[in-house]
Amino acid sequence: MSGTIVIENIQGHDVSEDMIVEAAELFSSNYGIWGPFAEERMGTFGRFCKPGRPVKMSKNRLREQSLAPGTDSVLVRATVDGKLAGHAFATFWEHEGHKIGWITQLCVGQNFRRNGLATKILSHLRENKHDHSFGILSSHPATIRAALRAFGHGIEQVDLSGIKALIPAIMKSSPVPYVKMATPTGSLFDQGDQTGAVCCADTAFWVDHAEPLAALNVIKEDGIKWPFGDLPDGCEFLAFSTTTHDAEDLMDPRVM
Ligand SMILES: CC(C)(COP(=O)(O)OP(=O)(O)OC[C@H]1O[C@@H](n2cnc3c(N)ncnc32)[C@H](O)[C@@H]1OP(=O)(O)O)[C@@H](O)C(=O)NCCC(=O)NCCS
């Protein structure tokens, strides 16, 4: 990728109307498409979720979801030669004395992908937040890989054993409604789970899984171990990294 990359961190209350409009446009043109069950399962929103149509986000919905009033939230923007190329939103809170950061959205424009930009954005977000544990939900394995690289030691060194005990209570304590309402799912949380999922959450987000599953096949073809299991419809992969300090405190090993 040629061009000058600038990455900036903007506190929620300083995010301007123009920035949120740009972010909503980037998302709406680049995120992905609705899956086959979206229309019937999304209730009253179903009429906006026709299978195969782009998943779109209005600026108001984006503010409501990712920069909700009263939350400690942040936008990290990456521009290439002045043009918005990717962004992440994150919300921070404390749970039983532990500092948590949750990525509520990560999106990189199609022309800028596979150049390490998502990883750079998340690494920038982590600066000055080394005392925080970070979580993310995503149907896209590349998002999970970027988070594992930025917050931990990469996909090669994932150890999910600590998540089982930690994550349900942390998610329940989140000020972000969709994180709070998501249900951790997969064999890590329920030994009787038959879906093939290992570490996912049911978020009732009926996005199409063709692109994420193609990315997962690339990972498997490359011989990389994928510990999160399969991705049932309506679910997202769940990654969480603890700080060394938190891990000791909570008697759980580092997750990644
Ligand atoms: C997922 C997304 C953010 C990745 O952005 P990106 O800038 O291309 O990611 P990076 O270049 O930093 O790559 C991150 C990791 O994923 C891998 N990767 C990236 N794209 C991949 C793909 N299509 N298939 C397989 N692996 C991929 C990279 O090799 C890298 O892995 P590593 O660090 O373990 O070697 C981007 O594709 C996107 O915006 N997708 C649609 C939106 C979405 O699903 N967002 C997540 C919802 S929260």
XYZ file of N, CA and C and ligand atoms in Angstrom:
816
model
N 0.861 -1.194 0.000
C 0.000 0.000 0.000
C 0.894 1.241 0.000
N 0.760 2.097 -1.011
C 1.576 3.309 -1.026
C 0.753 4.456 -0.440
N 1.424 5.540 -0.083
C 0.722 6.688 0.487
C 1.094 6.892 1.934
N 0.749 8.085 2.429
C 1.082 8.422 3.809
C -0.058 8.012 4.735
N 0.281 7.120 5.678
C -0.744 6.655 6.633
C -0.682 7.518 7.887
N -1.829 8.045 8.288
C -1.913 8.778 9.568
C -2.972 8.084 10.419
N -2.592 7.754 11.653
C -3.568 7.118 12.553
C -3.778 8.032 13.755
N -5.030 8.361 14.028
C -5.322 9.277 15.148
C -6.404 8.686 16.047
N -6.277 9.053 17.315
C -7.136 8.540 18.366
C -8.016 9.706 18.837
N -9.325 9.585 18.726
C -10.205 10.716 19.078
C -11.179 10.286 20.168
N -11.180 11.012 21.271
C -12.111 10.709 22.368
C -13.549 10.907 21.889
N -14.455 10.088 22.414
C -15.847 10.103 21.961
C -16.456 11.490 21.840
N -16.256 12.338 22.891
C -16.929 13.647 22.863
C -16.302 14.594 21.846
N -15.121 14.241 21.309
C -14.476 15.088 20.302
C -14.729 14.595 18.873
N -15.496 13.511 18.744
C -15.768 12.993 17.389
C -16.790 13.914 16.720
N -16.392 14.523 15.603
C -17.257 15.513 14.952
C -18.325 14.818 14.103
N -19.306 15.608 13.705
C -20.370 15.094 12.833
C -19.778 14.573 11.514
N -18.800 15.311 10.950
C -18.180 14.868 9.688
C -17.484 13.524 9.860
N -16.803 13.347 10.999
C -16.086 12.078 11.226
C -17.054 10.917 11.320
N -18.181 11.136 11.990
C -19.124 10.021 12.170
C -19.813 9.702 10.837
N -20.064 10.744 10.044
C -20.659 10.521 8.713
C -19.693 9.710 7.854
N -18.419 10.087 7.864
C -17.403 9.370 7.078
C -17.291 7.914 7.515
N -17.322 7.706 8.853
C -17.198 6.345 9.388
C -18.409 5.505 8.973
N -19.605 6.086 9.049
C -20.823 5.348 8.671
C -20.774 4.998 7.181
N -20.233 5.909 6.371
C -20.125 5.630 4.929
C -19.130 4.519 4.650
N -17.991 4.574 5.348
C -16.969 3.525 5.155
C -17.576 2.158 5.487
N -18.259 2.095 6.628
C -18.887 0.844 7.052
C -19.917 0.384 6.017
N -20.811 1.293 5.632
C -21.937 0.908 4.772
C -21.469 0.451 3.394
N -20.318 0.941 2.930
C -19.836 0.522 1.605
C -18.861 -0.636 1.664
N -18.391 -1.010 2.858
C -17.301 -1.999 2.906
C -17.490 -3.166 3.848
N -18.511 -3.133 4.700
C -18.559 -4.130 5.768
C -18.850 -5.542 5.257
N -19.977 -5.681 4.554
C -20.353 -7.027 4.104
C -21.819 -7.026 3.694
N -22.394 -8.213 3.491
C -23.791 -8.294 3.040
C -24.608 -9.141 4.011
N -25.926 -8.940 3.984
C -26.817 -9.710 4.860
C -26.888 -11.164 4.404
N -27.002 -12.059 5.357
C -27.073 -13.484 5.070
C -28.503 -13.938 4.809
N -28.689 -15.234 4.501
C -29.991 -15.761 4.075
C -31.091 -15.664 5.130
N -30.726 -15.615 6.427
C -31.768 -15.610 7.470
C -32.096 -14.212 7.987
N -31.365 -13.209 7.486
C -31.474 -11.872 8.085
C -32.901 -11.328 8.064
N -33.530 -11.401 6.895
C -34.837 -10.757 6.741
C -35.868 -11.342 7.705
N -35.898 -12.697 7.810
C -36.926 -13.325 8.656
C -36.602 -13.243 10.144
N -35.299 -13.128 10.490
C -34.940 -13.200 11.921
C -34.730 -11.840 12.578
N -34.718 -10.761 11.781
C -34.372 -9.461 12.372
C -35.604 -8.689 12.832
N -36.741 -9.370 12.958
C -37.947 -8.740 13.488
C -38.346 -7.533 12.658
N -38.641 -6.420 13.344
C -39.141 -5.241 12.629
C -38.077 -4.636 11.715
N -36.790 -4.925 11.996
C -35.721 -4.388 11.137
C -35.550 -5.218 9.861
N -36.225 -6.402 9.821
C -36.016 -7.359 8.739
C -36.162 -6.764 7.355
N -37.089 -5.797 7.211
C -37.308 -5.243 5.864
C -36.105 -4.472 5.362
N -35.175 -4.089 6.271
C -33.952 -3.391 5.835
C -32.802 -4.372 5.603
N -33.061 -5.659 5.807
C -31.960 -6.642 5.831
C -32.156 -7.723 4.774
N -32.358 -7.323 3.547
C -32.580 -8.297 2.470
C -31.288 -9.069 2.197
N -31.368 -10.399 2.144
C -30.170 -11.198 1.880
C -29.418 -10.709 0.640
N -28.108 -10.595 0.734
C -27.271 -10.173 -0.393
C -27.085 -8.669 -0.487
N -27.889 -7.907 0.272
C -27.748 -6.440 0.237
C -26.714 -6.000 1.277
N -26.025 -4.845 1.021
C -24.983 -4.408 1.973
C -25.543 -4.140 3.370
N -24.777 -4.528 4.377
C -25.112 -4.171 5.762
C -24.773 -2.691 5.909
N -25.771 -1.897 6.235
C -25.527 -0.452 6.322
C -25.716 0.043 7.747
N -25.137 1.176 8.024
C -25.202 1.760 9.372
C -25.411 3.263 9.218
N -26.443 3.802 9.860
C -26.644 5.255 9.812
C -25.707 5.904 10.826
N -25.472 7.194 10.652
C -24.577 7.889 11.589
C -25.184 7.898 12.999
N -26.505 7.990 13.085
C -27.137 8.005 14.412
C -26.989 6.655 15.117
N -27.184 5.595 14.345
C -27.056 4.245 14.925
C -25.613 3.985 15.346
N -24.674 4.492 14.527
C -23.256 4.293 14.849
C -22.905 5.016 16.150
N -23.374 6.253 16.287
C -23.127 6.996 17.533
C -23.729 6.264 18.723
N -24.980 5.807 18.524
C -25.709 5.130 19.611
C -24.983 3.852 20.039
N -24.486 3.094 19.051
C -23.861 1.808 19.372
C -22.442 1.972 19.897
N -21.664 2.873 19.269
C -20.228 2.897 19.542
C -19.745 4.096 20.348
N -20.572 5.143 20.459
C -20.155 6.331 21.225
C -21.289 6.749 22.154
N -21.920 5.775 22.801
C -23.104 6.090 23.604
C -22.777 7.105 24.695
N -23.676 8.079 24.926
C -23.440 9.078 25.964
C -23.189 8.408 27.314
N -22.260 8.976 28.068
C -21.973 8.418 29.399
C -20.952 7.307 29.360
N -20.566 6.834 28.159
C -19.539 5.788 28.087
C -18.185 6.438 27.789
N -17.137 5.719 28.149
C -15.773 6.151 27.826
C -15.414 5.454 26.510
N -15.631 6.164 25.410
C -15.457 5.541 24.100
C -14.497 6.341 23.245
N -13.973 5.689 22.231
C -12.949 6.319 21.417
C -13.079 5.852 19.968
N -12.675 6.724 19.062
C -12.594 6.380 17.636
C -11.131 6.436 17.235
N -10.639 5.383 16.562
C -9.297 5.435 15.983
C -9.480 5.432 14.469
N -8.974 6.485 13.826
C -9.134 6.636 12.362
C -7.794 6.479 11.681
N -7.799 5.763 10.566
C -6.582 5.693 9.748
C -6.884 6.311 8.391
N -6.087 7.314 8.014
C -6.241 7.890 6.681
C -5.009 7.546 5.853
N -5.225 7.386 4.558
C -4.107 7.201 3.630
C -4.205 8.359 2.643
N -3.168 9.187 2.621
C -3.171 10.423 1.819
C -4.453 11.227 2.052
N -4.852 11.314 3.307
C -5.993 12.156 3.687
C -7.343 11.486 3.541
N -7.395 10.286 2.937
C -8.692 9.626 2.735
C -8.900 8.562 3.825
N -10.105 8.510 4.396
C -10.365 7.513 5.445
C -10.244 6.105 4.852
N -9.357 5.297 5.440
C -9.101 3.946 4.926
C -9.583 2.873 5.896
N -9.685 3.223 7.174
C -10.143 2.238 8.146
C -10.369 2.900 9.493
N -11.149 2.213 10.349
C -11.387 2.772 11.686
C -11.716 1.671 12.681
N -11.561 2.009 13.936
C -12.053 1.144 15.023
C -12.730 2.036 16.046
N -13.789 1.520 16.646
C -14.417 2.158 17.807
C -14.216 1.222 18.990
N -13.979 1.799 20.161
C -13.839 0.969 21.364
C -14.472 1.675 22.548
N -14.985 0.873 23.477
C -15.569 1.397 24.721
C -14.833 0.762 25.901
N -14.570 1.578 26.924
C -13.805 1.129 28.101
C -14.700 1.163 29.338
N -14.502 0.189 30.216
C -15.196 0.200 31.504
C -14.405 -0.626 32.508
N -14.850 -0.599 33.751
C -14.184 -1.410 34.779
C -15.120 -2.500 35.260
N -14.553 -3.687 35.452
C -15.334 -4.800 36.007
C -14.543 -5.368 37.183
N -15.101 -5.224 38.364
C -14.456 -5.704 39.593
C -13.001 -5.267 39.664
N -12.780 -3.987 39.375
C -11.442 -3.410 39.488
C -10.547 -3.663 38.290
N -11.042 -4.386 37.291
C -10.219 -4.677 36.111
C -10.644 -3.794 34.949
N -9.651 -3.259 34.246
C -9.928 -2.335 33.148
C -10.150 -3.112 31.856
N -11.306 -2.877 31.266
C -11.695 -3.621 30.067
C -11.851 -2.640 28.898
N -11.387 -3.043 27.719
C -11.661 -2.307 26.481
C -12.338 -3.263 25.515
N -13.389 -2.801 24.826
C -14.074 -3.683 23.872
C -14.165 -2.975 22.518
N -13.718 -3.663 21.487
C -13.792 -3.090 20.130
C -15.215 -3.293 19.635
N -15.937 -2.208 19.431
C -17.333 -2.339 19.012
C -17.472 -2.300 17.491
N -16.432 -1.828 16.810
C -16.459 -1.905 15.354
C -15.045 -1.788 14.803
N -14.776 -2.574 13.776
C -13.487 -2.481 13.071
C -13.789 -2.675 11.596
N -13.357 -1.726 10.787
C -13.626 -1.853 9.353
C -12.478 -1.217 8.575
N -12.012 -1.928 7.549
C -10.972 -1.386 6.659
C -11.549 -1.403 5.242
N -11.370 -0.322 4.512
C -11.876 -0.218 3.134
C -11.278 -1.319 2.266
N -12.091 -1.809 1.327
C -11.660 -2.973 0.524
C -10.327 -2.736 -0.173
N -10.059 -1.498 -0.632
C -8.816 -1.232 -1.377
C -7.586 -1.198 -0.481
N -7.796 -1.226 0.822
C -6.662 -1.065 1.749
C -6.388 -2.340 2.559
N -7.130 -3.410 2.245
C -7.020 -4.619 3.088
C -5.745 -5.410 2.821
N -5.441 -6.284 3.762
C -4.300 -7.211 3.682
C -2.965 -6.482 3.623
N -2.928 -5.300 4.231
C -1.690 -4.543 4.333
C -1.321 -4.259 5.776
N -1.973 -4.929 6.687
C -1.676 -4.734 8.100
C -2.364 -3.530 8.721
N -3.316 -2.917 7.990
C -3.912 -1.683 8.524
C -4.784 -1.945 9.768
N -5.605 -3.001 9.734
C -6.431 -3.301 10.920
C -5.533 -3.535 12.129
N -4.447 -4.255 11.926
C -3.522 -4.535 13.040
C -2.907 -3.235 13.553
N -2.552 -2.327 12.643
C -1.963 -1.034 13.049
C -2.980 -0.215 13.845
N -4.230 -0.220 13.379
C -5.277 0.568 14.065
C -5.462 0.051 15.499
N -5.540 -1.267 15.647
C -5.746 -1.837 16.990
C -4.510 -1.645 17.867
N -3.323 -1.710 17.255
C -2.093 -1.488 18.039
C -2.053 -0.043 18.544
N -2.502 0.889 17.688
C -2.558 2.294 18.088
C -3.517 2.477 19.265
N -4.645 1.778 19.171
C -5.645 1.840 20.245
C -5.067 1.337 21.565
N -4.191 0.374 21.468
C -3.647 -0.237 22.689
C -2.604 0.656 23.377
N -1.989 1.583 22.603
C -0.981 2.451 23.221
C -1.600 3.167 24.420
N -0.877 3.282 25.480
C -1.357 3.887 26.735
C -2.477 3.104 27.417
N -2.771 1.921 26.916
C -3.835 1.112 27.534
C -3.293 -0.279 27.858
N -2.030 -0.352 28.209
C -1.425 -1.666 28.442
C -1.953 -2.323 29.718
N -2.644 -1.528 30.556
C -3.225 -2.118 31.770
C -4.663 -2.597 31.524
N -5.106 -2.587 30.261
C -6.462 -3.036 29.936
C -6.458 -4.435 29.324
N -7.541 -5.181 29.588
C -7.825 -6.405 28.837
C -8.751 -6.002 27.687
N -8.614 -6.668 26.539
C -9.409 -6.275 25.365
C -10.251 -7.430 24.842
N -11.478 -7.106 24.420
C -12.353 -8.104 23.821
C -12.863 -7.648 22.472
N -13.255 -8.617 21.658
C -13.836 -8.298 20.343
C -14.724 -9.455 19.901
N -15.791 -9.111 19.201
C -16.681 -10.100 18.601
C -16.668 -9.845 17.106
N -16.451 -10.868 16.315
C -16.472 -10.660 14.871
C -16.673 -11.965 14.133
N -17.399 -11.883 13.026
C -17.553 -13.077 12.184
C -16.337 -13.249 11.281
N -15.471 -12.228 11.199
C -14.350 -12.274 10.247
C -13.067 -12.748 10.939
N -12.531 -13.903 10.506
C -11.303 -14.392 11.141
C -10.161 -13.386 11.069
N -10.137 -12.530 10.027
C -9.033 -11.557 9.931
C -9.113 -10.532 11.052
N -10.337 -10.210 11.488
C -10.489 -9.294 12.626
C -9.917 -9.932 13.887
N -10.251 -11.205 14.065
C -9.750 -11.922 15.241
C -8.222 -12.000 15.180
N -7.687 -12.269 13.984
C -6.226 -12.354 13.847
C -5.573 -11.001 14.131
N -6.193 -9.925 13.634
C -5.629 -8.587 13.877
C -5.621 -8.301 15.385
N -6.717 -8.667 16.071
C -6.796 -8.424 17.520
C -5.776 -9.275 18.266
N -5.623 -10.524 17.838
C -4.655 -11.405 18.504
C -3.238 -10.859 18.345
N -2.959 -10.278 17.181
C -1.629 -9.710 16.923
C -1.421 -8.428 17.752
N -2.451 -7.562 17.755
C -2.287 -6.252 18.411
C -2.301 -6.354 19.936
N -3.134 -7.250 20.470
C -3.316 -7.296 21.930
C -2.592 -8.476 22.582
N -2.149 -9.419 21.775
C -1.523 -10.604 22.343
C -0.292 -11.017 21.568
N -0.212 -12.295 21.227
C 0.984 -12.827 20.568
C 0.647 -13.521 19.258
N -0.500 -13.151 18.660
C -0.841 -13.716 17.356
C -1.619 -15.015 17.480
N -2.190 -15.421 16.355
C -3.021 -16.628 16.297
C -2.233 -17.882 16.703
N -0.907 -17.813 16.516
C -0.076 -18.990 16.782
C -0.060 -19.347 18.274
N -0.321 -18.366 19.142
C -0.141 -18.624 20.580
C -1.401 -18.347 21.393
N -2.517 -18.808 20.890
C -3.769 -18.572 21.615
C -3.994 -19.672 22.649
N -4.389 -19.255 23.830
C -4.778 -20.222 24.859
C -6.121 -19.754 25.409
N -7.169 -20.475 25.066
C -8.516 -20.020 25.434
C -8.942 -20.447 26.833
N -8.069 -21.158 27.542
C -8.530 -21.782 28.785
C -9.042 -20.776 29.819
N -8.541 -19.532 29.784
C -8.982 -18.550 30.776
C -10.318 -17.910 30.476
N -10.747 -17.974 29.225
C -11.963 -17.260 28.827
C -13.209 -17.786 29.526
N -13.279 -19.088 29.636
C -14.500 -19.736 30.137
C -14.975 -19.117 31.450
N -14.054 -18.938 32.378
C -14.440 -18.428 33.689
C -14.664 -16.918 33.667
N -13.873 -16.232 32.851
C -13.869 -14.777 32.903
C -14.979 -14.091 32.131
N -15.170 -14.577 30.913
C -15.825 -13.740 29.920
C -17.319 -13.517 30.136
N -18.106 -14.525 30.578
C -19.536 -14.248 30.698
C -19.829 -13.055 31.620
N -19.156 -12.999 32.779
C -19.437 -11.901 33.717
C -18.938 -10.571 33.158
N -17.800 -10.592 32.486
C -17.275 -9.342 31.916
C -18.236 -8.809 30.857
N -18.708 -9.699 29.988
C -19.632 -9.239 28.937
C -20.929 -8.711 29.542
N -21.423 -9.400 30.550
C -22.670 -8.947 31.209
C -22.513 -7.563 31.825
N -21.276 -7.217 32.212
C -21.058 -5.921 32.873
C -20.831 -4.790 31.870
N -20.890 -5.092 30.579
C -20.550 -4.085 29.568
C -21.617 -2.999 29.450
N -21.193 -1.737 29.256
C -22.159 -0.677 28.989
C -22.625 -0.673 27.530
N -22.062 -1.566 26.710
C -22.460 -1.632 25.291
C -23.560 -2.693 25.174
N -24.796 -2.281 24.824
C -25.911 -3.234 24.872
C -25.664 -4.522 24.094
N -25.073 -4.451 22.885
C -24.976 -5.699 22.121
C -23.949 -6.661 22.725
N -22.977 -6.140 23.451
C -22.011 -7.011 24.143
C -22.693 -7.624 25.368
N -23.420 -6.787 26.091
C -24.120 -7.238 27.301
C -25.131 -8.344 26.979
N -25.794 -8.195 25.835
C -26.868 -9.137 25.505
C -26.377 -10.385 24.766
N -25.134 -10.366 24.299
C -24.609 -11.527 23.562
C -24.427 -12.709 24.515
N -24.659 -13.906 23.997
C -24.505 -15.114 24.825
C -23.279 -15.895 24.370
N -22.265 -16.015 25.241
C -21.116 -16.849 24.881
C -21.597 -18.249 24.530
N -21.083 -18.800 23.447
C -21.566 -20.100 22.977
C -20.415 -20.926 22.402
N -20.617 -22.234 22.373
C -19.575 -23.126 21.863
C -19.132 -24.087 22.957
N -18.325 -25.070 22.587
C -17.969 -26.145 23.515
C -17.125 -25.661 24.689
N -16.476 -24.496 24.525
C -15.702 -23.957 25.653
C -16.619 -23.604 26.825
N -17.819 -23.146 26.496
C -18.755 -22.699 27.539
C -19.793 -23.765 27.883
N -20.030 -24.682 26.937
C -21.057 -25.712 27.147
C -20.557 -27.008 26.510
N -20.185 -27.954 27.363
C -19.594 -29.197 26.851
C -20.542 -29.971 25.942
N -21.846 -29.719 26.104
C -22.830 -30.426 25.280
C -23.085 -29.741 23.946
N -22.406 -28.646 23.678
C -22.650 -27.906 22.436
C -22.327 -28.784 21.226
N -23.273 -28.851 20.291
C -23.105 -29.725 19.117
C -22.912 -28.923 17.831
N -22.749 -27.621 17.925
C -22.734 -26.795 16.711
C -21.385 -26.791 16.001
N -20.339 -27.238 16.675
C -18.989 -27.144 16.079
C -18.283 -25.878 16.513
N -19.037 -24.948 17.123
C -18.403 -23.721 17.639
C -17.600 -24.072 18.891
N -16.502 -23.366 19.098
C -15.722 -23.558 20.327
C -15.813 -22.293 21.181
N -15.425 -21.168 20.605
C -15.447 -19.913 21.367
C -16.091 -18.821 20.516
N -17.398 -18.722 20.634
C -18.177 -17.764 19.858
C -19.170 -17.091 20.801
N -19.952 -16.170 20.256
C -21.085 -15.637 21.018
C -22.254 -15.488 20.059
N -23.436 -15.792 20.593
C -24.652 -15.595 19.807
C -25.029 -14.129 19.936
N -24.889 -13.385 18.823
C -25.182 -11.946 18.832
C -26.404 -11.627 17.980
N -27.024 -12.666 17.393
C -28.170 -12.480 16.507
C -27.854 -11.482 15.396
N -26.619 -11.559 14.900
C -26.192 -10.681 13.804
C -26.128 -11.571 12.556
N -27.114 -11.404 11.667
C -27.312 -12.367 10.580
C -26.596 -11.937 9.311
N -25.343 -11.582 9.472
C -24.528 -11.172 8.318
C -24.147 -12.423 7.522
N -23.904 -12.269 6.226
C -23.523 -13.404 5.389
C -22.123 -13.894 5.776
N -21.975 -15.222 5.836
C -20.700 -15.777 6.298
C -19.782 -16.241 5.166
N -20.186 -16.000 3.900
C -19.358 -16.532 2.794
C -17.932 -15.969 2.839
N -17.805 -14.634 2.979
C -16.457 -14.036 2.962
C -15.638 -14.463 4.194
N -16.216 -14.375 5.406
C -15.455 -14.843 6.568
C -15.053 -16.310 6.465
N -15.953 -17.142 5.924
C -15.604 -18.570 5.851
C -14.535 -18.828 4.791
N -14.524 -18.009 3.725
C -13.440 -18.121 2.729
C -12.112 -17.758 3.400
N -12.145 -16.719 4.229
C -10.920 -16.315 4.951
C -10.479 -17.439 5.897
N -11.458 -18.122 6.487
C -11.125 -19.222 7.400
C -10.481 -20.389 6.640
N -10.987 -20.632 5.420
C -10.384 -21.698 4.602
C -8.938 -21.381 4.254
N -8.675 -20.091 3.962
C -7.292 -19.688 3.645
C -6.396 -19.983 4.847
N -6.914 -19.667 6.016
C -6.144 -19.889 7.245
C -5.839 -21.385 7.398
N -6.871 -22.210 7.186
C -6.684 -23.663 7.349
C -5.737 -24.206 6.274
N -5.882 -23.694 5.034
C -4.981 -24.149 3.954
C -3.534 -23.783 4.250
N -3.362 -22.667 4.952
C -2.002 -22.241 5.315
C -1.451 -23.064 6.491
N -2.275 -23.987 6.978
C -1.822 -24.859 8.069
C -1.845 -24.178 9.430
N -2.583 -23.064 9.532
C -2.647 -22.351 10.815
C -3.783 -22.936 11.652
N -3.486 -23.197 12.917
C -4.495 -23.754 13.819
C -5.528 -22.675 14.143
N -6.817 -23.032 14.053
C -7.902 -22.075 14.343
C -8.676 -22.588 15.550
N -8.439 -22.049 16.739
C -9.003 -22.660 17.953
C -10.441 -22.261 18.267
N -11.036 -21.365 17.468
C -12.365 -20.837 17.822
C -13.510 -21.705 17.294
N -13.179 -22.713 16.465
C -14.200 -23.632 15.964
C -14.988 -23.062 14.796
N -16.173 -23.677 14.551
C -17.024 -23.249 13.431
C -17.819 -22.007 13.826
N -18.459 -21.418 12.809
C -19.213 -20.184 13.036
C -20.690 -20.410 12.708
N -21.530 -20.721 13.721
C -22.961 -20.903 13.435
C -23.588 -19.586 12.958
N -24.645 -19.686 12.154
C -25.338 -18.468 11.709
C -25.814 -17.670 12.913
N -25.730 -16.371 12.804
C -26.168 -15.494 13.896
C -25.138 -15.324 14.990
N -23.988 -16.013 14.854
C -22.935 -15.941 15.884
C -21.696 -15.228 15.354
N -20.832 -14.827 16.279
C -19.536 -14.228 15.929
C -18.453 -14.910 16.767
N -17.242 -14.941 16.228
C -16.118 -15.434 17.023
C -15.869 -14.452 18.168
N -15.348 -14.985 19.259
C -15.128 -14.184 20.464
C -13.668 -14.294 20.891
N -12.970 -13.173 20.918
C -11.578 -13.178 21.396
C -11.453 -12.203 22.556
N -10.628 -12.579 23.515
C -10.436 -11.732 24.694
C -9.010 -11.902 25.180
N -8.354 -10.795 25.458
C -6.979 -10.879 25.960
C -6.904 -10.254 27.341
N -6.288 -10.945 28.256
C -6.115 -10.377 29.595
C -4.712 -9.799 29.722
N -4.578 -8.812 30.582
C -3.241 -8.331 30.919
C -2.614 -9.370 31.843
N -1.299 -9.377 31.908
C -0.619 -10.318 32.799
C -1.109 -10.094 34.228
N -1.239 -8.810 34.601
C -1.654 -8.438 35.942
C -3.034 -9.029 36.267
N -3.995 -8.834 35.327
C -5.340 -9.354 35.539
C -5.333 -10.872 35.613
N -4.536 -11.465 34.732
C -4.519 -12.927 34.679
C -4.085 -13.503 36.017
N -3.051 -12.884 36.610
C -2.586 -13.377 37.913
C -3.689 -13.199 38.950
N -4.295 -12.003 38.916
C -5.346 -11.687 39.879
C -6.520 -12.645 39.783
N -6.858 -12.982 38.567
C -8.057 -13.777 38.345
C -7.756 -15.267 38.257
N -6.510 -15.605 38.497
C -6.044 -16.991 38.495
C -6.177 -17.640 37.124
N -6.310 -16.845 36.090
C -6.449 -17.420 34.759
C -5.221 -17.065 33.931
N -4.832 -17.975 33.056
C -3.682 -17.681 32.210
C -4.028 -16.639 31.147
N -3.016 -16.102 30.508
C -3.275 -15.188 29.392
C -4.100 -15.917 28.360
N -5.017 -15.202 27.774
C -5.849 -15.817 26.751
C -5.151 -15.748 25.404
N -4.460 -14.645 25.150
C -3.728 -14.572 23.894
C -2.547 -13.642 24.032
C -11.425 -7.869 8.811
C -10.689 -6.612 8.358
C -10.906 -5.508 9.378
C -9.186 -6.927 8.207
O -8.493 -5.732 7.851
P -7.012 -5.774 7.208
O -6.432 -4.418 7.289
O -7.074 -6.426 5.881
O -6.271 -6.758 8.251
P -4.691 -6.948 8.435
O -4.016 -6.724 7.118
O -4.224 -6.166 9.611
O -4.604 -8.515 8.746
C -4.846 -9.033 10.049
C -4.555 -10.516 10.037
O -5.557 -11.219 9.285
C -4.979 -11.894 8.164
N -5.897 -11.666 7.037
C -6.315 -10.476 6.550
N -7.239 -10.674 5.594
C -7.384 -12.019 5.484
C -8.190 -12.836 4.664
N -9.034 -12.303 3.764
N -8.088 -14.167 4.797
C -7.250 -14.719 5.718
N -6.465 -13.987 6.540
C -6.533 -12.648 6.421
C -3.600 -11.249 7.978
O -2.692 -12.159 7.383
C -3.220 -10.914 9.422
O -2.850 -12.112 10.107
P -1.549 -12.309 11.033
O -1.242 -11.028 11.751
O -1.925 -13.402 11.966
O -0.485 -12.686 10.060
C -11.246 -6.185 6.961
O -11.159 -7.289 6.078
C -12.684 -5.736 7.028
O -12.952 -4.565 7.308
N -13.630 -6.651 6.764
C -15.039 -6.394 6.775
C -15.565 -5.886 8.073
C -15.511 -6.825 9.241
O -15.762 -7.995 9.161
N -15.178 -6.239 10.378
C -15.156 -6.929 11.611
C -16.383 -6.719 12.437
S -16.050 -6.235 14.103
